[in-house]
PDB file of C-alpha atoms in Angstrom:
ATOM      1  CA  MET A 156      -1.797 -21.023  12.958  1.00 43.00           C
ATOM      2  CA  ASN A 157       1.518 -22.748  13.351  1.00 42.00           C
ATOM      3  CA  ARG A 158       3.800 -19.762  13.833  1.00 48.00           C
ATOM      4  CA  ALA A 159       6.899 -21.809  14.570  1.00 44.00           C
ATOM      5  CA  PHE A 160       7.282 -22.575  10.857  1.00 40.00           C
ATOM      6  CA  ARG A 161       7.804 -19.141   9.422  1.00 44.00           C
ATOM      7  CA  LEU A 162       8.671 -19.765   5.772  1.00 40.00           C
ATOM      8  CA  PRO A 163       6.294 -17.766   3.527  1.00 37.00           C
ATOM      9  CA  ALA A 164       3.483 -19.526   1.697  1.00 31.00           C
ATOM     10  CA  ALA A 165       2.160 -18.546  -1.726  1.00 27.00           C
ATOM     11  CA  GLY A 166      -0.501 -15.864  -1.654  1.00 26.00           C
ATOM     12  CA  LEU A 167      -1.889 -12.752  -3.273  1.00 22.00           C
ATOM     13  CA  LEU A 168       0.543  -9.871  -2.866  1.00 25.00           C
ATOM     14  CA  VAL A 169      -1.605  -6.818  -3.363  1.00 27.00           C
ATOM     15  CA  ALA A 170       1.229  -4.271  -3.289  1.00 30.00           C
ATOM     16  CA  LEU A 171       4.395  -3.267  -1.516  1.00 31.00           C
ATOM     17  CA  PHE A 172       5.101   0.116  -0.074  1.00 33.00           C
ATOM     18  CA  ALA A 173       8.279   2.117  -0.467  1.00 29.00           C
ATOM     19  CA  VAL A 174      10.009   4.788   1.606  1.00 26.00           C
ATOM     20  CA  SER A 175       7.228   7.357   1.877  1.00 27.00           C
ATOM     21  CA  ALA A 176       4.267   6.126  -0.129  1.00 30.00           C
ATOM     22  CA  ALA A 177       1.745   3.317   0.019  1.00 34.00           C
ATOM     23  CA  SER A 178      -0.905   2.167  -2.393  1.00 33.00           C
ATOM     24  CA  CYS A 179      -3.286  -0.742  -1.797  1.00 34.00           C
ATOM     25  CA  GLY A 180      -6.842  -0.687  -3.008  1.00 36.00           C
ATOM     26  CA  PRO A 181      -8.903   2.352  -4.022  1.00 38.00           C
ATOM     27  CA  GLY A 182      -7.188   5.698  -4.298  1.00 44.00           C
ATOM     28  CA  SER A 183      -9.570   7.462  -1.923  1.00 51.00           C
ATOM     29  CA  VAL A 184      -8.646   9.742   0.941  1.00 58.00           C
ATOM     30  CA  ALA A 185      -9.225   9.023   4.616  1.00 61.00           C
ATOM     31  CA  PRO A 186     -10.875  11.715   6.785  1.00 62.00           C
ATOM     32  CA  GLN A 187      -8.426  13.987   8.612  1.00 67.00           C
ATOM     33  CA  GLU A 188      -9.627  12.739  11.989  1.00 66.00           C
ATOM     34  CA  ASP A 189      -8.580   9.204  11.016  1.00 69.00           C
ATOM     35  CA  TRP A 190      -5.123  10.462  10.088  1.00 66.00           C
ATOM     36  CA  ASN A 191      -4.891  12.174  13.481  1.00 73.00           C
ATOM     37  CA  VAL A 192      -5.990   9.053  15.358  1.00 72.00           C
ATOM     38  CA  ALA A 193      -3.534   6.871  13.459  1.00 73.00           C
ATOM     39  CA  ALA A 194      -0.670   9.250  14.205  1.00 76.00           C
ATOM     40  CA  SER A 195      -1.535   9.309  17.924  1.00 77.00           C
ATOM     41  CA  LEU A 196      -1.478   5.490  18.119  1.00 81.00           C
ATOM     42  CA  VAL A 197       2.009   5.111  16.671  1.00 82.00           C
ATOM     43  CA  SER A 198       4.088   6.874  19.337  1.00 80.00           C
ATOM     44  CA  PRO A 199       3.399   4.535  22.317  1.00 79.00           C
ATOM     45  CA  VAL A 200       4.205   1.505  20.155  1.00 84.00           C
ATOM     46  CA  THR A 201       7.334   2.723  18.357  1.00 82.00           C
ATOM     47  CA  GLY A 202       8.658   4.978  21.124  1.00 76.00           C
ATOM     48  CA  SER A 203       9.886   7.508  18.575  1.00 64.00           C
ATOM     49  CA  GLY A 204       8.728  10.155  16.163  1.00 61.00           C
ATOM     50  CA  GLN A 205       7.844   8.954  12.686  1.00 60.00           C
ATOM     51  CA  GLU A 206       9.106  10.660   9.577  1.00 62.00           C
ATOM     52  CA  SER A 207       6.169   9.937   7.280  1.00 71.00           C
ATOM     53  CA  MET A 208       2.586   8.702   7.302  1.00 67.00           C
ATOM     54  CA  SER A 209       0.835   7.455   4.189  1.00 70.00           C
ATOM     55  CA  MET A 210      -2.506   5.737   3.651  1.00 62.00           C
ATOM     56  CA  PHE A 211      -4.018   2.781   1.835  1.00 64.00           C
ATOM     57  CA  THR A 212      -7.297   0.846   2.031  1.00 58.00           C
ATOM     58  CA  VAL A 213      -6.984  -2.922   2.340  1.00 56.00           C
ATOM     59  CA  ILE A 214     -10.290  -4.447   3.389  1.00 58.00           C
ATOM     60  CA  GLY A 215     -13.757  -2.991   2.911  1.00 61.00           C
ATOM     61  CA  ASP A 216     -13.968   0.543   4.221  1.00 66.00           C
ATOM     62  CA  ASP A 217     -11.270   0.124   6.861  1.00 70.00           C
ATOM     63  CA  TRP A 218      -8.399   2.586   6.632  1.00 75.00           C
ATOM     64  CA  TYR A 219      -4.858   1.341   7.111  1.00 79.00           C
ATOM     65  CA  PHE A 220      -1.845   3.639   7.345  1.00 81.00           C
ATOM     66  CA  VAL A 221       1.883   3.133   6.950  1.00 82.00           C
ATOM     67  CA  SER A 222       4.072   5.040   9.392  1.00 82.00           C
ATOM     68  CA  ARG A 223       7.812   4.950   8.733  1.00 83.00           C
ATOM     69  CA  GLY A 224      10.493   6.486  10.927  1.00 81.00           C
ATOM     70  CA  GLU A 225      14.189   6.176  11.606  1.00 76.00           C
ATOM     71  CA  ARG A 226      13.715   3.298  14.043  1.00 77.00           C
ATOM     72  CA  ALA A 227      10.506   1.533  13.049  1.00 87.00           C
ATOM     73  CA  THR A 228       7.910   0.866  10.377  1.00 87.00           C
ATOM     74  CA  ALA A 229       4.325   0.391  11.513  1.00 87.00           C
ATOM     75  CA  ILE A 230       0.948  -0.504   9.998  1.00 86.00           C
ATOM     76  CA  VAL A 231      -1.922   1.173  11.871  1.00 86.00           C
ATOM     77  CA  ASP A 232      -5.713   1.240  11.528  1.00 82.00           C
ATOM     78  CA  GLN A 233      -8.237   3.407  13.401  1.00 75.00           C
ATOM     79  CA  HIS A 234      -7.772   1.442  16.629  1.00 79.00           C
ATOM     80  CA  GLU A 235      -4.250   0.071  16.983  1.00 84.00           C
ATOM     81  CA  VAL A 236      -0.871  -0.549  15.450  1.00 87.00           C
ATOM     82  CA  VAL A 237      -1.398  -3.898  13.729  1.00 89.00           C
ATOM     83  CA  GLU A 238       2.222  -4.595  12.762  1.00 91.00           C
ATOM     84  CA  VAL A 239       5.463  -2.948  13.810  1.00 92.00           C
ATOM     85  CA  VAL A 240       9.058  -3.793  12.892  1.00 94.00           C
ATOM     86  CA  PHE A 241      12.136  -2.303  14.571  1.00 94.00           C
ATOM     87  CA  GLU A 242      14.732  -2.785  11.850  1.00 93.00           C
ATOM     88  CA  THR A 243      17.797  -1.977  13.983  1.00 93.00           C
ATOM     89  CA  ARG A 244      16.807  -4.618  16.570  1.00 96.00           C
ATOM     90  CA  MET A 245      16.443  -7.535  14.161  1.00 97.00           C
ATOM     91  CA  PRO A 246      18.777 -10.537  14.666  1.00 98.00           C
ATOM     92  CA  ASP A 247      21.880 -10.977  12.507  1.00 97.00           C
ATOM     93  CA  THR A 248      23.385 -14.079  14.143  1.00 97.00           C
ATOM     94  CA  ASP A 249      22.380 -17.557  15.263  1.00 97.00           C
ATOM     95  CA  ASN A 250      23.592 -16.912  18.810  1.00 95.00           C
ATOM     96  CA  LEU A 251      20.903 -17.612  21.388  1.00 96.00           C
ATOM     97  CA  THR A 252      21.699 -16.125  24.799  1.00 96.00           C
ATOM     98  CA  VAL A 253      18.135 -15.300  25.901  1.00 96.00           C
ATOM     99  CA  ASP A 254      15.968 -17.930  27.588  1.00 97.00           C
ATOM    100  CA  ALA A 255      12.218 -18.341  27.259  1.00 97.00           C
ATOM    101  CA  ALA A 256      11.495 -16.585  30.554  1.00 98.00           C
ATOM    102  CA  GLY A 257      13.505 -13.528  29.544  1.00 98.00           C
ATOM    103  CA  ALA A 258      11.837 -13.358  26.150  1.00 98.00           C
ATOM    104  CA  ARG A 259       8.380 -13.719  27.693  1.00 98.00           C
ATOM    105  CA  SER A 260       9.108 -10.927  30.174  1.00 97.00           C
ATOM    106  CA  ALA A 261      10.290  -8.596  27.400  1.00 98.00           C
ATOM    107  CA  ALA A 262       7.209  -9.390  25.309  1.00 97.00           C
ATOM    108  CA  GLU A 263       4.816  -8.863  28.225  1.00 96.00           C
ATOM    109  CA  THR A 264       6.362  -5.501  29.011  1.00 95.00           C
ATOM    110  CA  TYR A 265       6.124  -4.430  25.394  1.00 94.00           C
ATOM    111  CA  VAL A 266       2.454  -5.368  24.826  1.00 93.00           C
ATOM    112  CA  GLU A 267       1.492  -3.548  28.025  1.00 91.00           C
ATOM    113  CA  GLN A 268       3.502  -0.412  27.256  1.00 89.00           C
ATOM    114  CA  GLY A 269       2.164  -0.395  23.698  1.00 87.00           C
ATOM    115  CA  GLY A 270      -1.419  -0.500  24.973  1.00 85.00           C
ATOM    116  CA  TYR A 271      -2.346  -3.853  23.456  1.00 87.00           C
ATOM    117  CA  VAL A 272      -3.146  -5.529  26.767  1.00 86.00           C
ATOM    118  CA  VAL A 273      -3.747  -4.008  30.191  1.00 79.00           C
ATOM    119  CA  SER A 274      -1.964  -5.778  33.037  1.00 72.00           C
ATOM    120  CA  GLY A 275      -5.168  -7.124  34.566  1.00 77.00           C
ATOM    121  CA  ASP A 276      -6.091  -8.902  31.340  1.00 82.00           C
ATOM    122  CA  LEU A 277      -2.668 -10.332  30.521  1.00 88.00           C
ATOM    123  CA  ALA A 278      -3.231 -13.440  32.659  1.00 87.00           C
ATOM    124  CA  ARG A 279      -6.360 -14.274  30.652  1.00 86.00           C
ATOM    125  CA  TYR A 280      -4.341 -14.855  27.495  1.00 91.00           C
ATOM    126  CA  GLN A 281      -2.699 -18.136  26.601  1.00 92.00           C
ATOM    127  CA  GLU A 282       1.039 -17.491  26.416  1.00 95.00           C
ATOM    128  CA  SER A 283       3.587 -19.660  24.646  1.00 97.00           C
ATOM    129  CA  THR A 284       7.197 -19.368  23.529  1.00 98.00           C
ATOM    130  CA  LYS A 285       9.068 -21.062  20.702  1.00 97.00           C
ATOM    131  CA  GLU A 286      12.815 -20.995  20.067  1.00 98.00           C
ATOM    132  CA  ILE A 287      13.493 -20.541  16.357  1.00 97.00           C
ATOM    133  CA  HIS A 288      16.684 -20.915  14.342  1.00 97.00           C
ATOM    134  CA  GLN A 289      16.063 -19.848  10.781  1.00 95.00           C
ATOM    135  CA  ALA A 290      18.208 -18.685   7.859  1.00 95.00           C
ATOM    136  CA  GLY A 291      21.187 -18.090  10.126  1.00 97.00           C
ATOM    137  CA  VAL A 292      19.474 -16.108  12.896  1.00 98.00           C
ATOM    138  CA  ALA A 293      18.040 -17.005  16.292  1.00 98.00           C
ATOM    139  CA  LEU A 294      14.886 -15.613  17.844  1.00 98.00           C
ATOM    140  CA  ILE A 295      12.148 -16.476  20.308  1.00 98.00           C
ATOM    141  CA  ASP A 296       8.538 -16.296  19.158  1.00 98.00           C
ATOM    142  CA  VAL A 297       6.182 -15.293  22.001  1.00 98.00           C
ATOM    143  CA  THR A 298       2.434 -15.543  21.422  1.00 97.00           C
ATOM    144  CA  PHE A 299      -0.522 -14.170  23.374  1.00 95.00           C
ATOM    145  CA  SER A 300      -3.628 -16.006  22.137  1.00 92.00           C
ATOM    146  CA  PRO A 301      -7.319 -15.749  23.141  1.00 87.00           C
ATOM    147  CA  PRO A 302      -8.432 -18.463  25.580  1.00 81.00           C
ATOM    148  CA  ASP A 303     -11.111 -19.767  23.202  1.00 74.00           C
ATOM    149  CA  ALA A 304     -11.733 -19.866  19.480  1.00 60.00           C
ATOM    150  CA  ALA A 305     -14.932 -17.827  19.807  1.00 57.00           C
ATOM    151  CA  MET A 306     -12.921 -14.899  21.153  1.00 56.00           C
ATOM    152  CA  THR A 307     -15.529 -14.059  23.810  1.00 57.00           C
ATOM    153  CA  PRO A 308     -15.342 -10.333  24.644  1.00 55.00           C
ATOM    154  CA  LEU A 309     -13.214  -9.400  27.610  1.00 52.00           C
ATOM    155  CA  PRO A 310     -15.384  -8.890  30.732  1.00 51.00           C
ATOM    156  CA  GLY A 311     -16.065  -5.190  31.336  1.00 51.00           C
ATOM    157  CA  ALA A 312     -13.721  -4.081  28.561  1.00 49.00           C
ATOM    158  CA  VAL A 313     -14.306  -0.917  26.567  1.00 43.00           C
ATOM    159  CA  GLY A 314     -12.830   0.689  23.460  1.00 42.00           C
ATOM    160  CA  ALA A 315      -9.768  -0.952  21.993  1.00 45.00           C
ATOM    161  CA  GLN A 316      -9.683  -3.385  24.914  1.00 48.00           C
ATOM    162  CA  GLY A 317     -13.175  -4.665  24.003  1.00 57.00           C
ATOM    163  CA  TRP A 318     -11.839  -7.517  21.923  1.00 73.00           C
ATOM    164  CA  TRP A 319      -9.164 -10.153  22.192  1.00 83.00           C
ATOM    165  CA  HIS A 320      -5.916  -9.655  20.381  1.00 88.00           C
ATOM    166  CA  ASP A 321      -3.951 -12.543  18.877  1.00 92.00           C
ATOM    167  CA  LEU A 322      -0.426 -11.280  19.297  1.00 95.00           C
ATOM    168  CA  GLU A 323       2.844 -12.650  17.990  1.00 97.00           C
ATOM    169  CA  VAL A 324       5.907 -10.920  19.427  1.00 98.00           C
ATOM    170  CA  LEU A 325       9.390 -11.675  18.096  1.00 98.00           C
ATOM    171  CA  VAL A 326      12.395 -11.301  20.403  1.00 98.00           C
ATOM    172  CA  ASN A 327      16.025 -11.131  19.249  1.00 98.00           C
ATOM    173  CA  GLY A 328      17.724 -14.254  20.556  1.00 98.00           C
ATOM    174  CA  SER A 329      21.076 -12.566  21.169  1.00 97.00           C
ATOM    175  CA  ASN A 330      20.038  -9.373  22.996  1.00 96.00           C
ATOM    176  CA  GLY A 331      16.484  -9.961  24.264  1.00 97.00           C
ATOM    177  CA  GLN A 332      14.977  -6.991  22.426  1.00 97.00           C
ATOM    178  CA  VAL A 333      11.506  -7.077  20.916  1.00 97.00           C
ATOM    179  CA  PHE A 334      11.935  -6.426  17.196  1.00 97.00           C
ATOM    180  CA  ALA A 335       8.507  -7.166  15.697  1.00 97.00           C
ATOM    181  CA  LEU A 336       4.827  -7.597  16.551  1.00 96.00           C
ATOM    182  CA  VAL A 337       1.785  -8.665  14.538  1.00 94.00           C
ATOM    183  CA  ASP A 338      -1.823  -8.834  15.717  1.00 92.00           C
ATOM    184  CA  HIS A 339      -3.280 -11.799  13.817  1.00 90.00           C
ATOM    185  CA  ALA A 340      -6.807 -11.036  15.079  1.00 87.00           C
ATOM    186  CA  ASN A 341      -6.882  -7.900  12.950  1.00 83.00           C
ATOM    187  CA  ALA A 342      -7.970  -8.146   9.311  1.00 76.00           C
ATOM    188  CA  TRP A 343      -4.588  -6.798   8.183  1.00 78.00           C
ATOM    189  CA  GLY A 344      -2.620  -9.156  10.409  1.00 82.00           C
ATOM    190  CA  LYS A 345      -4.185 -12.390   9.156  1.00 81.00           C
ATOM    191  CA  GLY A 346      -1.566 -14.233   7.148  1.00 80.00           C
ATOM    192  CA  VAL A 347       1.226 -11.736   7.780  1.00 86.00           C
ATOM    193  CA  LEU A 348       4.709 -13.080   8.467  1.00 88.00           C
ATOM    194  CA  ALA A 349       6.826 -10.533  10.304  1.00 90.00           C
ATOM    195  CA  PRO A 350      10.410 -10.364   8.982  1.00 94.00           C
ATOM    196  CA  VAL A 351      13.118 -12.071  11.018  1.00 96.00           C
ATOM    197  CA  LEU A 352      16.411 -11.405   9.198  1.00 96.00           C
ATOM    198  CA  GLY A 353      18.362  -8.312  10.182  1.00 97.00           C
ATOM    199  CA  GLU A 354      20.167  -6.129   7.692  1.00 96.00           C
ATOM    200  CA  GLY A 355      23.591  -7.598   8.460  1.00 96.00           C
ATOM    201  CA  ARG A 356      22.488 -11.159   7.763  1.00 97.00           C
ATOM    202  CA  ALA A 357      20.589 -10.071   4.639  1.00 97.00           C
ATOM    203  CA  VAL A 358      23.706  -8.372   3.270  1.00 95.00           C
ATOM    204  CA  GLU A 359      25.764 -11.515   3.888  1.00 95.00           C
ATOM    205  CA  LEU A 360      23.276 -13.590   1.915  1.00 96.00           C
ATOM    206  CA  ALA A 361      23.125 -11.000  -0.857  1.00 96.00           C
ATOM    207  CA  GLN A 362      26.911 -10.943  -1.210  1.00 94.00           C
ATOM    208  CA  SER A 363      27.024 -14.744  -1.344  1.00 93.00           C
ATOM    209  CA  ALA A 364      24.396 -14.820  -4.077  1.00 95.00           C
ATOM    210  CA  ALA A 365      25.965 -12.110  -6.247  1.00 92.00           C
ATOM    211  CA  SER A 366      28.699 -13.187  -8.677  1.00 75.00           C
ATOM    212  CA  GLY A 367      31.682 -11.285 -10.023  1.00 68.00           C
ATOM    213  CA  PRO A 368      34.316  -9.234  -8.193  1.00 71.00           C
ATOM    214  CA  VAL A 369      34.151  -8.351  -4.499  1.00 76.00           C
ATOM    215  CA  LEU A 370      30.998  -6.347  -3.912  1.00 86.00           C
ATOM    216  CA  ALA A 371      30.460  -3.859  -1.092  1.00 90.00           C
ATOM    217  CA  LEU A 372      27.180  -2.690   0.401  1.00 92.00           C
ATOM    218  CA  ARG A 373      25.779   0.544  -1.002  1.00 92.00           C
ATOM    219  CA  SER A 374      22.285   0.452   0.483  1.00 92.00           C
ATOM    220  CA  ALA A 375      19.761  -1.874   2.087  1.00 92.00           C
ATOM    221  CA  TYR A 376      16.050  -1.295   2.449  1.00 90.00           C
ATOM    222  CA  LEU A 377      13.421  -3.487   4.104  1.00 89.00           C
ATOM    223  CA  CYS A 378      10.267  -3.793   1.976  1.00 85.00           C
ATOM    224  CA  LEU A 379       7.115  -4.921   3.763  1.00 79.00           C
ATOM    225  CA  GLN A 380       4.301  -6.396   1.681  1.00 67.00           C
ATOM    226  CA  CYS A 381       0.612  -6.203   2.434  1.00 55.00           C
ATOM    227  CA  ALA A 382      -1.962  -8.984   2.403  1.00 50.00           C
ATOM    228  CA  VAL A 383      -5.714  -9.347   2.111  1.00 47.00           C
ATOM    229  CA  SER A 384      -7.738 -11.468   4.544  1.00 45.00           C
ATOM    230  CA  THR A 385      -6.105 -14.872   5.047  1.00 46.00           C
ATOM    231  CA  GLU A 386      -3.715 -14.567   2.121  1.00 58.00           C
ATOM    232  CA  ARG A 387      -0.090 -14.625   3.209  1.00 64.00           C
ATOM    233  CA  SER A 388       2.542 -12.008   2.819  1.00 72.00           C
ATOM    234  CA  SER A 389       6.154 -11.646   3.850  1.00 76.00           C
ATOM    235  CA  SER A 390       8.973  -9.150   3.492  1.00 89.00           C
ATOM    236  CA  TYR A 391      12.294  -8.809   1.750  1.00 93.00           C
ATOM    237  CA  TRP A 392      15.472  -6.792   1.897  1.00 95.00           C
ATOM    238  CA  GLU A 393      16.410  -4.922  -1.250  1.00 95.00           C
ATOM    239  CA  VAL A 394      20.222  -4.856  -1.153  1.00 95.00           C
ATOM    240  CA  LEU A 395      22.257  -2.777  -3.591  1.00 95.00           C
ATOM    241  CA  LEU A 396      25.884  -3.877  -3.986  1.00 94.00           C
ATOM    242  CA  GLY A 397      28.703  -2.208  -5.878  1.00 90.00           C
ATOM    243  CA  SER A 398      32.409  -2.742  -6.539  1.00 80.00           C
ATOM    244  CA  ALA A 399      34.527  -2.363  -3.409  1.00 73.00           C
ATOM    245  CA  GLY A 400      36.167   1.057  -3.271  1.00 64.00           C
ATOM    246  CA  SER A 401      33.828   2.546  -5.854  1.00 58.00           C
ATOM    247  CA  SER A 402      32.967   6.207  -5.459  1.00 56.00           C
ATOM    248  CA  ALA A 403      29.682   5.796  -7.325  1.00 54.00           C
ATOM    249  CA  PRO A 404      26.562   7.011  -5.484  1.00 53.00           C
ATOM    250  CA  ALA A 405      24.408   4.509  -3.613  1.00 50.00           C
ATOM    251  CA  THR A 406      21.718   4.706  -6.299  1.00 49.00           C
ATOM    252  CA  ASP A 407      24.100   4.085  -9.198  1.00 51.00           C
ATOM    253  CA  ALA A 408      22.337   1.867 -11.737  1.00 52.00           C
ATOM    254  CA  ALA A 409      25.554  -0.033 -12.370  1.00 63.00           C
ATOM    255  CA  GLY A 410      25.273  -1.734  -8.983  1.00 83.00           C
ATOM    256  CA  VAL A 411      23.895  -5.228  -8.399  1.00 92.00           C
ATOM    257  CA  THR A 412      20.503  -5.466  -6.708  1.00 95.00           C
ATOM    258  CA  VAL A 413      19.692  -8.584  -4.688  1.00 96.00           C
ATOM    259  CA  ASP A 414      16.297  -9.256  -3.079  1.00 96.00           C
ATOM    260  CA  VAL A 415      16.637 -11.317   0.110  1.00 97.00           C
ATOM    261  CA  ASP A 416      13.510 -12.873   1.609  1.00 95.00           C
ATOM    262  CA  ALA A 417      13.401 -11.644   5.210  1.00 95.00           C
ATOM    263  CA  ASN A 418      11.947 -14.958   6.418  1.00 94.00           C
ATOM    264  CA  SER A 419      13.543 -17.728   4.396  1.00 95.00           C
ATOM    265  CA  GLY A 420      16.818 -15.985   3.492  1.00 96.00           C
ATOM    266  CA  GLU A 421      16.387 -16.880  -0.188  1.00 96.00           C
ATOM    267  CA  ALA A 422      18.423 -14.421  -2.278  1.00 97.00           C
ATOM    268  CA  ASN A 423      17.580 -13.516  -5.869  1.00 95.00           C
ATOM    269  CA  VAL A 424      19.871 -11.381  -8.003  1.00 95.00           C
ATOM    270  CA  GLN A 425      17.786  -9.003 -10.064  1.00 92.00           C
ATOM    271  CA  PRO A 426      18.438  -8.739 -13.818  1.00 84.00           C
TER     272      PRO A 426
END
């Protein structure tokens, strides 16, 4: 997978999830023990309490959960957090002040603290970094790939460490913070493009795309979209704009809604 080129490709978008609900696949209910396991996996990865946990089934009988909190949104199965996005850490500018070594160090620390890779196994992965300037933001893409295509099991590994991960970690180019991770070895993670545009940049693009009088931000919400197997999926910001100085509530229907692709920066004003 060529992760340096991050513009979304066409694919089957099964569903998108909103603030506190998710729905992909059959409307069945996961066992309580799976809910408990999923909840316990989120905390080490996000570093904060999550406000809500909802469930959907994506592939076969595997359960996938959405956990959304004040700081992060995560997708988790019975074994690991497959995708996590820290919205407040996402890049808003094209300033690049972090070098490859700094980004790699931040990514290594994060995957170890999150429990993806134990320190003794980290050296067995193939690591690479790629500087990316896209849609007005700068980031460094750090990957931890298996040493061979067959993904031979890790020697002596047990449990969640019994298989190779295929990790993509995105680092903010201006402050060196990890803002997203996807495990492409997981069935959910295949074809997923983690979002790269921060809220500030998305709002700029939304305001440029909207016509009419000066419009001020009322609300912005990052919508993640789910994928099946190797189909691709990306994310977008839903930005609601209203007249500057208006006292109307943030959900006022008279506002202008603009969807901004969180990878390409393409902005579409909704009718």
